[in-house]
PDB file of C-alpha atoms in Angstrom:
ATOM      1  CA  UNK P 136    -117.176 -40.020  -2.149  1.00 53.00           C
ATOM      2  CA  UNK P 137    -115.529 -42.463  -4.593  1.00 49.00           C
ATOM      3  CA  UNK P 138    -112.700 -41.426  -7.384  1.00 48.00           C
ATOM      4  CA  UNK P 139    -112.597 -43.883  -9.942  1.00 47.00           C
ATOM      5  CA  UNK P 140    -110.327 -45.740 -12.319  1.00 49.00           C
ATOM      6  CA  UNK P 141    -111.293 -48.356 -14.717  1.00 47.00           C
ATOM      7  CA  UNK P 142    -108.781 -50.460 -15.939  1.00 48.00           C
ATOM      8  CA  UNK P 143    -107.985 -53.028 -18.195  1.00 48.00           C
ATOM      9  CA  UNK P 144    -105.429 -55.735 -18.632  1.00 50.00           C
ATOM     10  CA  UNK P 145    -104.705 -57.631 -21.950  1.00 49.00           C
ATOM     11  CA  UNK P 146    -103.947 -61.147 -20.813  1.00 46.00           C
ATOM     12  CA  UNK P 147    -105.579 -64.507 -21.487  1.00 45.00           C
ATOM     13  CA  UNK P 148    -107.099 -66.495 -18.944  1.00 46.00           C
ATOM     14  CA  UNK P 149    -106.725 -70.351 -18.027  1.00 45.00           C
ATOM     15  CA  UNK P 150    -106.761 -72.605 -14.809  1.00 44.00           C
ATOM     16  CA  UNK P 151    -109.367 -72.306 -12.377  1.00 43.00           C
ATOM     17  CA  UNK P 152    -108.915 -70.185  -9.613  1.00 43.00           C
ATOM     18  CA  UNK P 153    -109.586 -71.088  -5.635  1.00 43.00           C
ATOM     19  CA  UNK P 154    -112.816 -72.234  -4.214  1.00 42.00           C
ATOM     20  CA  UNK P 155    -115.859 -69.189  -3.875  1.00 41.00           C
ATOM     21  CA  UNK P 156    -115.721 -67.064  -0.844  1.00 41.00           C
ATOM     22  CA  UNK P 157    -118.203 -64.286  -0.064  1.00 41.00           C
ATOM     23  CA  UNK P 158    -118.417 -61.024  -2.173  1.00 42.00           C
ATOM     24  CA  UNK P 159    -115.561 -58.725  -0.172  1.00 45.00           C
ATOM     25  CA  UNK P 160    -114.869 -61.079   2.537  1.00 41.00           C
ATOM     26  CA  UNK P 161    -110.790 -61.352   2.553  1.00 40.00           C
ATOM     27  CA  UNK P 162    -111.202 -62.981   6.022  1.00 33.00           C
ATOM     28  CA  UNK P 163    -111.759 -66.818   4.444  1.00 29.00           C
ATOM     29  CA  UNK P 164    -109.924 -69.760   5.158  1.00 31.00           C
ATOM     30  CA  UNK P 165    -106.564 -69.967   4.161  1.00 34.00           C
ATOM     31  CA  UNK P 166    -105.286 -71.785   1.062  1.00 35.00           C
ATOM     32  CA  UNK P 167    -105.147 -75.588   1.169  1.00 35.00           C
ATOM     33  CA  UNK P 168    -101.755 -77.313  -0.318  1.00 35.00           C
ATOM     34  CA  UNK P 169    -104.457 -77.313  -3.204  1.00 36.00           C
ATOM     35  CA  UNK P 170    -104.863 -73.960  -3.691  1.00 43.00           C
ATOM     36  CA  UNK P 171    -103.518 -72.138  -6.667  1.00 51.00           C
ATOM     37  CA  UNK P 172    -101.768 -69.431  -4.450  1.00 57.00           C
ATOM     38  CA  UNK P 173     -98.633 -71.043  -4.474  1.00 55.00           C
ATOM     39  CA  UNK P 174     -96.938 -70.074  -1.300  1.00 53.00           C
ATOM     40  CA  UNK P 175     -94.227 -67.551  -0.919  1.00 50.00           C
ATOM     41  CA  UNK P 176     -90.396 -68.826  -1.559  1.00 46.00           C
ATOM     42  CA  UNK P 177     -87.915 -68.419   1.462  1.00 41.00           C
ATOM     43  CA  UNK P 178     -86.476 -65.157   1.080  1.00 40.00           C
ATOM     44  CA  UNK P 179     -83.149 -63.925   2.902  1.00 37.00           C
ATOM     45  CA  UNK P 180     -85.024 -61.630   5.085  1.00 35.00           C
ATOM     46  CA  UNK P 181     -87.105 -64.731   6.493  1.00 37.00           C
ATOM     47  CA  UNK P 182     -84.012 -66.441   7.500  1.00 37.00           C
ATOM     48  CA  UNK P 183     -81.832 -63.653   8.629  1.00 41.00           C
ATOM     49  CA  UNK P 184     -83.693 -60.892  10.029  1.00 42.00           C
ATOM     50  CA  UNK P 185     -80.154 -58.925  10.025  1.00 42.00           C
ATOM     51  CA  UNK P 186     -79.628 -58.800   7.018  1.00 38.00           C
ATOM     52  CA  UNK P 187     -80.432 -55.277   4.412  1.00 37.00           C
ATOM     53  CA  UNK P 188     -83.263 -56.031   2.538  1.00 39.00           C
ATOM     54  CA  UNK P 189     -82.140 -55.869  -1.600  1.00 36.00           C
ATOM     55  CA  UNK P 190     -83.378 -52.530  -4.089  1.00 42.00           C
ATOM     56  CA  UNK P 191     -87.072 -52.416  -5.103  1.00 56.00           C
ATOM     57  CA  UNK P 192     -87.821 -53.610  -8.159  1.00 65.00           C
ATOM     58  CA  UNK P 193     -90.135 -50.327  -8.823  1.00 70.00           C
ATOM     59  CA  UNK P 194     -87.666 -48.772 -10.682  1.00 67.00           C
ATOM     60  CA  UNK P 195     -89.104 -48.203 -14.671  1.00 68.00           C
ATOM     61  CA  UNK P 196     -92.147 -50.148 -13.771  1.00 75.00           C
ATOM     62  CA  UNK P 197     -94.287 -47.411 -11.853  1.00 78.00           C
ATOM     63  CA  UNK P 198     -97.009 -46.722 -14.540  1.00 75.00           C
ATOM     64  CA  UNK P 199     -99.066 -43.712 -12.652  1.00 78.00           C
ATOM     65  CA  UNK P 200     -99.247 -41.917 -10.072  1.00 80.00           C
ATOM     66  CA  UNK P 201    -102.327 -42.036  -7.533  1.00 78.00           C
ATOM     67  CA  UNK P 202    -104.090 -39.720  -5.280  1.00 81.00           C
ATOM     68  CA  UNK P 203    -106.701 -39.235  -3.030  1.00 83.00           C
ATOM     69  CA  UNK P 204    -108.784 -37.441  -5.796  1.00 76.00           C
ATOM     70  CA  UNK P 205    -107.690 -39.517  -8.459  1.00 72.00           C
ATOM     71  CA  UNK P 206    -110.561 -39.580 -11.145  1.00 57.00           C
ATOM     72  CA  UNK P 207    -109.750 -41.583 -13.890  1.00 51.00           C
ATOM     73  CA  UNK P 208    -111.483 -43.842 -16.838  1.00 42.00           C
ATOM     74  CA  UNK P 209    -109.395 -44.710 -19.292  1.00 34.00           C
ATOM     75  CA  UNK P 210    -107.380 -48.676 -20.248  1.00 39.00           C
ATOM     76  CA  UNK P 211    -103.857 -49.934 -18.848  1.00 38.00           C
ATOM     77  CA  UNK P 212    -102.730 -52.168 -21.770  1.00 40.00           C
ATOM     78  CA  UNK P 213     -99.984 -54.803 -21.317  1.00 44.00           C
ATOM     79  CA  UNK P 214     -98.740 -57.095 -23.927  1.00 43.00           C
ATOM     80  CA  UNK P 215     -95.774 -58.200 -22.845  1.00 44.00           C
ATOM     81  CA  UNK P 216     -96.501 -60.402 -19.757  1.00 50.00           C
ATOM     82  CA  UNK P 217     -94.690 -57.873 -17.502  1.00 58.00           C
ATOM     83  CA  UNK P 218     -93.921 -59.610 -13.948  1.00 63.00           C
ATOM     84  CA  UNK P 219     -92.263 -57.914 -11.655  1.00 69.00           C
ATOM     85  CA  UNK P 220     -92.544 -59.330  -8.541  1.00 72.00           C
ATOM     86  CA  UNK P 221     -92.975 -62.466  -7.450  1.00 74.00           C
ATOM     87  CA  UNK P 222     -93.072 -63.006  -3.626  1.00 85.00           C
ATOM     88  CA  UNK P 223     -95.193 -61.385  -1.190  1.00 91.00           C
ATOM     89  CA  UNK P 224     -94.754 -61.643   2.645  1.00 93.00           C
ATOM     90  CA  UNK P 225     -98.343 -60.602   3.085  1.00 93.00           C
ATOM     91  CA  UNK P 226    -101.910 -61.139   2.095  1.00 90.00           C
ATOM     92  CA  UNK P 227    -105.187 -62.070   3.599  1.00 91.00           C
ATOM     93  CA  UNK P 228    -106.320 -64.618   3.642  1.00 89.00           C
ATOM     94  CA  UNK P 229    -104.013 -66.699   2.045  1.00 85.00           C
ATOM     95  CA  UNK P 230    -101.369 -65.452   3.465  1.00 88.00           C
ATOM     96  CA  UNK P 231     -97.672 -64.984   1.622  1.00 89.00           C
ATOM     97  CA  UNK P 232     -98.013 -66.299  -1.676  1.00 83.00           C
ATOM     98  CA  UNK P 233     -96.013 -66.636  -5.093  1.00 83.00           C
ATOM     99  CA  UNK P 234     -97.282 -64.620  -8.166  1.00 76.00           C
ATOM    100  CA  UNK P 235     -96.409 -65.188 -11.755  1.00 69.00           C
ATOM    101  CA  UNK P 236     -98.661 -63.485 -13.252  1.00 67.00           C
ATOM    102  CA  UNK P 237     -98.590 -60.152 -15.306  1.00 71.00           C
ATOM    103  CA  UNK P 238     -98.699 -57.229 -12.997  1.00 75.00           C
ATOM    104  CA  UNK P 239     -99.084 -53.542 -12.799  1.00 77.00           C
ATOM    105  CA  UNK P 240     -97.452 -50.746 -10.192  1.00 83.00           C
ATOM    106  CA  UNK P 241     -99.060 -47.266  -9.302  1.00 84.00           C
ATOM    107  CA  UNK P 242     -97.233 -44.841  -7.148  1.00 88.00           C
ATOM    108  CA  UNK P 243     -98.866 -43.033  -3.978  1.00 89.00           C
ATOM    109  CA  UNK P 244     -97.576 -40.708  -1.760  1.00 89.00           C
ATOM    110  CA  UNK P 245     -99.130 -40.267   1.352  1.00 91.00           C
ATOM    111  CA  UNK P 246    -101.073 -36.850   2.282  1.00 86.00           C
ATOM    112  CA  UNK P 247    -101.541 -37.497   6.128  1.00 87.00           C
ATOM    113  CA  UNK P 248    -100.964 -40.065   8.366  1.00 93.00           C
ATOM    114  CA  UNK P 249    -104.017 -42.118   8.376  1.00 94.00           C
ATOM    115  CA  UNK P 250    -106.019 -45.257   6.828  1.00 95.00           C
ATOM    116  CA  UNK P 251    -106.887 -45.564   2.649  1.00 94.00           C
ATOM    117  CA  UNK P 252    -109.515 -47.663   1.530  1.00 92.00           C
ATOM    118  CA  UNK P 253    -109.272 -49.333  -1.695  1.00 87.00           C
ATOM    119  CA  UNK P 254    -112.560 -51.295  -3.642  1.00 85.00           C
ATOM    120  CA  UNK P 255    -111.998 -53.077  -6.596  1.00 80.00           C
ATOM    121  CA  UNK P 256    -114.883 -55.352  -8.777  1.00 79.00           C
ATOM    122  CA  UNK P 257    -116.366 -55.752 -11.990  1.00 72.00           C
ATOM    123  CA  UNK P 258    -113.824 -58.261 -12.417  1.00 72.00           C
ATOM    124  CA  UNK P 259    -113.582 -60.808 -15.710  1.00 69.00           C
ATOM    125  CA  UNK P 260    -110.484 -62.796 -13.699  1.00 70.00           C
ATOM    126  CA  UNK P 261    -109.084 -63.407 -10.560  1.00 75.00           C
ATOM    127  CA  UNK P 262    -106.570 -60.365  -9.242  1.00 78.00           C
ATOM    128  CA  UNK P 263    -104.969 -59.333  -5.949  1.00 83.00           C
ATOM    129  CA  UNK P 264    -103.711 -56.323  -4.822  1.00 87.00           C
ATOM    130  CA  UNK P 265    -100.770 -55.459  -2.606  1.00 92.00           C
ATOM    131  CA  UNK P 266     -99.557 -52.697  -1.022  1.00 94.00           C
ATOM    132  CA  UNK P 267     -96.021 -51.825  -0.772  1.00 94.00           C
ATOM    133  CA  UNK P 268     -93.523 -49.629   1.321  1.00 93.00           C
ATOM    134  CA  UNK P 269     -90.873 -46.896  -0.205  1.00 90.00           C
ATOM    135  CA  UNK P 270     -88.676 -49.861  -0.508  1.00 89.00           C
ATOM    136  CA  UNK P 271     -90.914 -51.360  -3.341  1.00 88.00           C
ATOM    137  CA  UNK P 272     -90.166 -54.781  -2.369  1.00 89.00           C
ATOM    138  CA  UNK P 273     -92.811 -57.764  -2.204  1.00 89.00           C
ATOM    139  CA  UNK P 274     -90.563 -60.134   0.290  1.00 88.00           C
ATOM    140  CA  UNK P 275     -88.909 -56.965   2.495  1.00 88.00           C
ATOM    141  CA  UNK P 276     -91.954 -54.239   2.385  1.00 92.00           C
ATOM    142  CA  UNK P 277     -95.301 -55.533   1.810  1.00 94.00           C
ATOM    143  CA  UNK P 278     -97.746 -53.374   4.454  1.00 96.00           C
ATOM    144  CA  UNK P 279    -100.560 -55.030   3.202  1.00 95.00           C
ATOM    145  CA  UNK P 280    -102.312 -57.344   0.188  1.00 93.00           C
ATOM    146  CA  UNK P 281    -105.427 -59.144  -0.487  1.00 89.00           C
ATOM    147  CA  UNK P 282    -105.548 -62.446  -2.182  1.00 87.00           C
ATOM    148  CA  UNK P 283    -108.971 -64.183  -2.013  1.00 81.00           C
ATOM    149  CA  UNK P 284    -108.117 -66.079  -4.418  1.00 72.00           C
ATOM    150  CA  UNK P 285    -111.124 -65.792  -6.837  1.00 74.00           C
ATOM    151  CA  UNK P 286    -113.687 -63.612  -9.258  1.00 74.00           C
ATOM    152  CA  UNK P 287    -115.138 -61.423  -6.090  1.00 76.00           C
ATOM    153  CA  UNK P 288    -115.465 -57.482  -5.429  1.00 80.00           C
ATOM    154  CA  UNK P 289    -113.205 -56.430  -2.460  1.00 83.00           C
ATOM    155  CA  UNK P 290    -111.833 -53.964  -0.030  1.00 89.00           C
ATOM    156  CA  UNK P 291    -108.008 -53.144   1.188  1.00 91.00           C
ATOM    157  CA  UNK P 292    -107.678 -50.755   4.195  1.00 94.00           C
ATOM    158  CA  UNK P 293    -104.253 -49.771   5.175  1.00 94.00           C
ATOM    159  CA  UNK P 294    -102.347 -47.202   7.147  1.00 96.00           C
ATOM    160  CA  UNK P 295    -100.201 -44.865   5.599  1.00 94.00           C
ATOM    161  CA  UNK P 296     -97.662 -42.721   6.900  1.00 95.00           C
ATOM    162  CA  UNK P 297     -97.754 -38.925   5.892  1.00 91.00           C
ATOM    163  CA  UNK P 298     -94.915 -37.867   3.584  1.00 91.00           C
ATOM    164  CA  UNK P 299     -93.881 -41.381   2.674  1.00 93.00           C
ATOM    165  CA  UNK P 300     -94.347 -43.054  -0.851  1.00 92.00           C
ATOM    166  CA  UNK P 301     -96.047 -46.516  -1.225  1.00 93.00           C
ATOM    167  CA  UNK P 302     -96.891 -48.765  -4.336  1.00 92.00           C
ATOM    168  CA  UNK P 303     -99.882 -50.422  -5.054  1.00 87.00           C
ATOM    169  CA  UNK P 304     -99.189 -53.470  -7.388  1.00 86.00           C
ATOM    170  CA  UNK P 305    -102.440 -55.076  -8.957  1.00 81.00           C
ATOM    171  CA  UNK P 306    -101.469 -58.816  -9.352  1.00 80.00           C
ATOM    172  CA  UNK P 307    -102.950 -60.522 -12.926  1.00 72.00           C
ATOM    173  CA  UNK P 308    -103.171 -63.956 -11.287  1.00 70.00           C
ATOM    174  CA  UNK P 309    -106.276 -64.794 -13.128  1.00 62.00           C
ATOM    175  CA  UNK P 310    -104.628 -63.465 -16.415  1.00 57.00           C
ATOM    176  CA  UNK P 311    -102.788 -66.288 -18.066  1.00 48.00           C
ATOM    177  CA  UNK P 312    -105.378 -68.862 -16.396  1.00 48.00           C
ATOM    178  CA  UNK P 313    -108.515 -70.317 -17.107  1.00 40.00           C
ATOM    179  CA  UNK P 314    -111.339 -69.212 -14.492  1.00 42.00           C
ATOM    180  CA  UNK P 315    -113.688 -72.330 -14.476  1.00 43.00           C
ATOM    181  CA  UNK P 316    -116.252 -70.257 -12.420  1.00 44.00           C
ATOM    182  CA  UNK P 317    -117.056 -67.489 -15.206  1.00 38.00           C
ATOM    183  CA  UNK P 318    -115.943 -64.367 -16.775  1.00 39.00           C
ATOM    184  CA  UNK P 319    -112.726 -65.451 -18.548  1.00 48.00           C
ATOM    185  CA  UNK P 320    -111.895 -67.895 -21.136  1.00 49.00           C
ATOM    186  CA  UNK P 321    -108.452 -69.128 -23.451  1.00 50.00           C
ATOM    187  CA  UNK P 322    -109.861 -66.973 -26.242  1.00 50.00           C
ATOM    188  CA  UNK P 323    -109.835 -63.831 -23.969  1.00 49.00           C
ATOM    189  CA  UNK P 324    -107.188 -61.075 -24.443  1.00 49.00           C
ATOM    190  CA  UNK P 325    -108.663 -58.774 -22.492  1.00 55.00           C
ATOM    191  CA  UNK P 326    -109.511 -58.579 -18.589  1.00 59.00           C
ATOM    192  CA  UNK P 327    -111.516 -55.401 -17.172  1.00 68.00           C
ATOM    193  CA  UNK P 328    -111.934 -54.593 -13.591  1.00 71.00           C
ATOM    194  CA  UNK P 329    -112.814 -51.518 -11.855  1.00 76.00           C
ATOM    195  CA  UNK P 330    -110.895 -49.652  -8.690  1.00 76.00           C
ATOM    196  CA  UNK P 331    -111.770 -47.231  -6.670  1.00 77.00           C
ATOM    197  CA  UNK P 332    -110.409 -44.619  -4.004  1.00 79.00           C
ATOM    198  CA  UNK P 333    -112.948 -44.604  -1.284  1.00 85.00           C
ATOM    199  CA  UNK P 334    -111.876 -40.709   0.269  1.00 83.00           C
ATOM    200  CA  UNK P 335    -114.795 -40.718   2.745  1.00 83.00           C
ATOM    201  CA  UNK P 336    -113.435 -43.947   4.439  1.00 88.00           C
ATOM    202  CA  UNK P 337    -110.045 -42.765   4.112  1.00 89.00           C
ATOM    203  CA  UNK P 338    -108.633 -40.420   7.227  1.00 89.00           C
ATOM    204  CA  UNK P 339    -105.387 -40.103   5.112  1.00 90.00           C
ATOM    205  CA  UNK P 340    -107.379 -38.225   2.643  1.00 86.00           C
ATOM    206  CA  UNK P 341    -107.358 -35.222   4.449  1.00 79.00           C
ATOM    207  CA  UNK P 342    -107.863 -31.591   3.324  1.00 77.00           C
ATOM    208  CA  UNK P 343    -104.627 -29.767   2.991  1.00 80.00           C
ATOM    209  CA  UNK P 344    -105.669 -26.530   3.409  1.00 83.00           C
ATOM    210  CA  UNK P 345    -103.074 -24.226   0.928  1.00 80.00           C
ATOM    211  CA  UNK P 346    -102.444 -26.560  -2.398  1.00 80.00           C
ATOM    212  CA  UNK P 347    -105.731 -25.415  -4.196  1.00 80.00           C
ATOM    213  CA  UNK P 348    -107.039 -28.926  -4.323  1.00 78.00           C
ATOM    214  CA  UNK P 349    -110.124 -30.509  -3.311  1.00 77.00           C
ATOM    215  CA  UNK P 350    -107.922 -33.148  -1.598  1.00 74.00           C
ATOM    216  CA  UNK P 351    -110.911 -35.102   0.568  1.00 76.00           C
ATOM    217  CA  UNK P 352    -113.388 -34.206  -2.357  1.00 71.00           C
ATOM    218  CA  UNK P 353    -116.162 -32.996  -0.613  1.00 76.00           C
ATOM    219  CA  UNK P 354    -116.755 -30.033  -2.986  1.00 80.00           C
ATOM    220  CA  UNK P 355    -114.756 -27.868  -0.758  1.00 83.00           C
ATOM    221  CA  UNK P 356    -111.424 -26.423  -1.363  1.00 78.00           C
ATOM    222  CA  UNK P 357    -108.592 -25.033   0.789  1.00 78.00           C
ATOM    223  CA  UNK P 358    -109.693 -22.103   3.288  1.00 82.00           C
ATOM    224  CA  UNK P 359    -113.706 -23.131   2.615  1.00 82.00           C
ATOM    225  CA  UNK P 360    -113.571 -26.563   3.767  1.00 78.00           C
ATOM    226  CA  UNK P 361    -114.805 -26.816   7.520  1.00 77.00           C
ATOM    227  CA  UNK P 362    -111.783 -29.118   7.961  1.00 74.00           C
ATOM    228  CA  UNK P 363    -109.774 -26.257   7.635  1.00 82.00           C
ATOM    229  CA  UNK P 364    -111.219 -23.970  10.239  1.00 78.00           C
ATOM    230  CA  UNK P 365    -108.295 -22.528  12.203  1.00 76.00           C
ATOM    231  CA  UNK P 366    -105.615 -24.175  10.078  1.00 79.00           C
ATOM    232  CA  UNK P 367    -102.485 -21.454  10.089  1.00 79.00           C
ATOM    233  CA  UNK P 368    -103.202 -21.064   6.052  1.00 80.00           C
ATOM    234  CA  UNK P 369    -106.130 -19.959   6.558  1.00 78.00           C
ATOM    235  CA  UNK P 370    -105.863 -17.228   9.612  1.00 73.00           C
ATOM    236  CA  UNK P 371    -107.533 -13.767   8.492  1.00 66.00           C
ATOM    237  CA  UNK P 372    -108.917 -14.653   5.567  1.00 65.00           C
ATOM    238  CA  UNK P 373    -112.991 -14.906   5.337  1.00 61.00           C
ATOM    239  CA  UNK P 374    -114.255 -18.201   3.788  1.00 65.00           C
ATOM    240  CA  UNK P 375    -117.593 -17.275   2.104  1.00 74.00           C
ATOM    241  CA  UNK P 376    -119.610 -20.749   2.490  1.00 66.00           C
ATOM    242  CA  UNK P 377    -118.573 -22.590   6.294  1.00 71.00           C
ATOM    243  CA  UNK P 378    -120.741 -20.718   8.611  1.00 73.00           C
ATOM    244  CA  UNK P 379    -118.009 -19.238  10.369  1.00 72.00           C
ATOM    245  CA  UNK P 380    -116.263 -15.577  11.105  1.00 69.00           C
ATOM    246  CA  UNK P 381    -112.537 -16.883   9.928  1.00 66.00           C
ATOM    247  CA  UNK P 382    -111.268 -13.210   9.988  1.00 64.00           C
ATOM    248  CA  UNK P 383    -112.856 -12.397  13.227  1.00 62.00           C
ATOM    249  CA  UNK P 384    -114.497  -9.139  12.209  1.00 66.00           C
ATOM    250  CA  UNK P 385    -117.689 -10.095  13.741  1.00 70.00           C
ATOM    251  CA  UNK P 386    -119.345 -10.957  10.350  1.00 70.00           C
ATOM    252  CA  UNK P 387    -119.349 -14.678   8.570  1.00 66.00           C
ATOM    253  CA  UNK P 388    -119.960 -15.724   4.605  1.00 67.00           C
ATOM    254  CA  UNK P 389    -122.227 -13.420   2.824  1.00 74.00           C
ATOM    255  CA  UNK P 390    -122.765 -10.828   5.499  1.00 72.00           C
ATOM    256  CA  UNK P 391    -118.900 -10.547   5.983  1.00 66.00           C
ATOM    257  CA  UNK P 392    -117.862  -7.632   2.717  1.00 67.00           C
ATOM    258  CA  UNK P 393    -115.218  -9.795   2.082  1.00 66.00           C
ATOM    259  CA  UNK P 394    -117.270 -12.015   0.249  1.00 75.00           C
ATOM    260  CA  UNK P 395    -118.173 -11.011  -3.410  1.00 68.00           C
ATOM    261  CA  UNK P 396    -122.005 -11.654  -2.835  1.00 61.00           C
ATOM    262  CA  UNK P 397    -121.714  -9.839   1.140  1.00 48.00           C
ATOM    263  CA  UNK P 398    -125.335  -7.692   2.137  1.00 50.00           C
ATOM    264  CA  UNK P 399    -122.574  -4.726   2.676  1.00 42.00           C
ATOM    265  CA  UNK P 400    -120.312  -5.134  -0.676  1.00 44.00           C
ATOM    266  CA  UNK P 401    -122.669  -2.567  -2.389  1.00 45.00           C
TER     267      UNK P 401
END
């Protein structure tokens, strides 16, 4: 199942953006010294592994939070050419890059250890996405980032560690630039593009068995999602709709009394 959040970004667009590649396919041939992905300045890290990486730059800048259930339509507005970043270490397939472009950061905390899969499309202009680690820091943390450099759908799939929080930044490259091959023009202000949480790809997205949440939305929730059969939360107590005896009294779902509609509730 897919949670979704459409989004929209008010920035112009102008230069043309790198050659077409496939619909989703962030495994294309890297940039050429033509490509507009300018590559990634040397950064201390790069030259002295030794060295502390610097503060994140997420500080003030994080403008939601993000979950596995996110559900979400609604318009991210920026006027004010916000760039935050401007290195990356990573990216397919253009590997580390330069951005100075507009950009925006969510925050997402990670229920299990596992993979998330991100889609984006519907695009007007070029974007890429990156994802960062607790550090918030493009040159010192980047765990993952797609750049295809132009006007495509795509997918990120990363791993996650449970407990730890990570920052997606969404990358306006196209914003601010004309794109020659459609959907954007110098008397745009505004570029759409839609992104979605893809929970049935995503093993992080896990159901937590005690928080009241539908947390891998499959319609189930807690002690009546078969995910949570024989979690500790859930010992002793009857679930009325997974097929199984949870409090072991030799009845399960409706014929167990437990369960408001139960044969033997009167």
């Amino acid at each position: 199942m897919r949670r979704t959040l459409v989004l929209g970004l008010l920035f112009s667009c102008a230069q043309p953006s790198a050659p077409d590649a496939a619909p989703g396919d962030i495994s294309a041939a890297p940039a050429s010294a033509s490509s507009p992905k300018a590559p990634a300045e040397a950064s201390p890290w790069m030259e002295d592994e030794g060295q502390l990486p610097p503060p994140g730059d997420c500080v003030g800048t994080v403008s939601d939070t993000l979950t596995c259930t996110t559900d979400r339509v609604g318009q991210v507005i920026s006027t004010d050419g916000n760039d935050v970043f401007g290195n990356y270490s990573c990216g397919l397939p253009n590997g580390p890059s330069l951005q100075d472009g507009p950009d925006l950061v969510w925050e997402f905390v990670c229920p299990s250890t596992g993979n998330v899969v991100i889609d984006w499309y519907g695009l007007d202009c070029d974007i890429d996405l990156y994802v960062l680690d607790d550090t918030c820091d493009g040159d010192f943390g980047c765990v993952a980032g797609a750049n295809d450099g132009d006007i495509i759908p795509g997918r990120l799939d990363w791993m996650c560690t449970e407990g730890l929080t990570y920052y997606l930044v969404i990358e306006g490259w196209g914003y601010g630039q004309l794109a020659a091959n459609g959907g954007c023009s110098p008397m745009d202000t505004e570029g759409n593009f839609t992104v979605t949480v893809d929970t049935a790809a995503s093993s992080a997205c896990i159901e937590i068995c005690d928080d009241g949440i539908d947390n891998n939305a499959d319609g189930l929730t807690d002690c009546d999602d078969l995910s949570c059969v024989g979690d500790p939360a859930c010992a002793g107590i009857e679930s009325c709709m997974n097929g199984v005896d949870d409090d072991l009294d030799g009845l399960d779902d409706c014929d167990d009394v437990d369960c408001p509609d139960s044969d033997l509730d009167g």
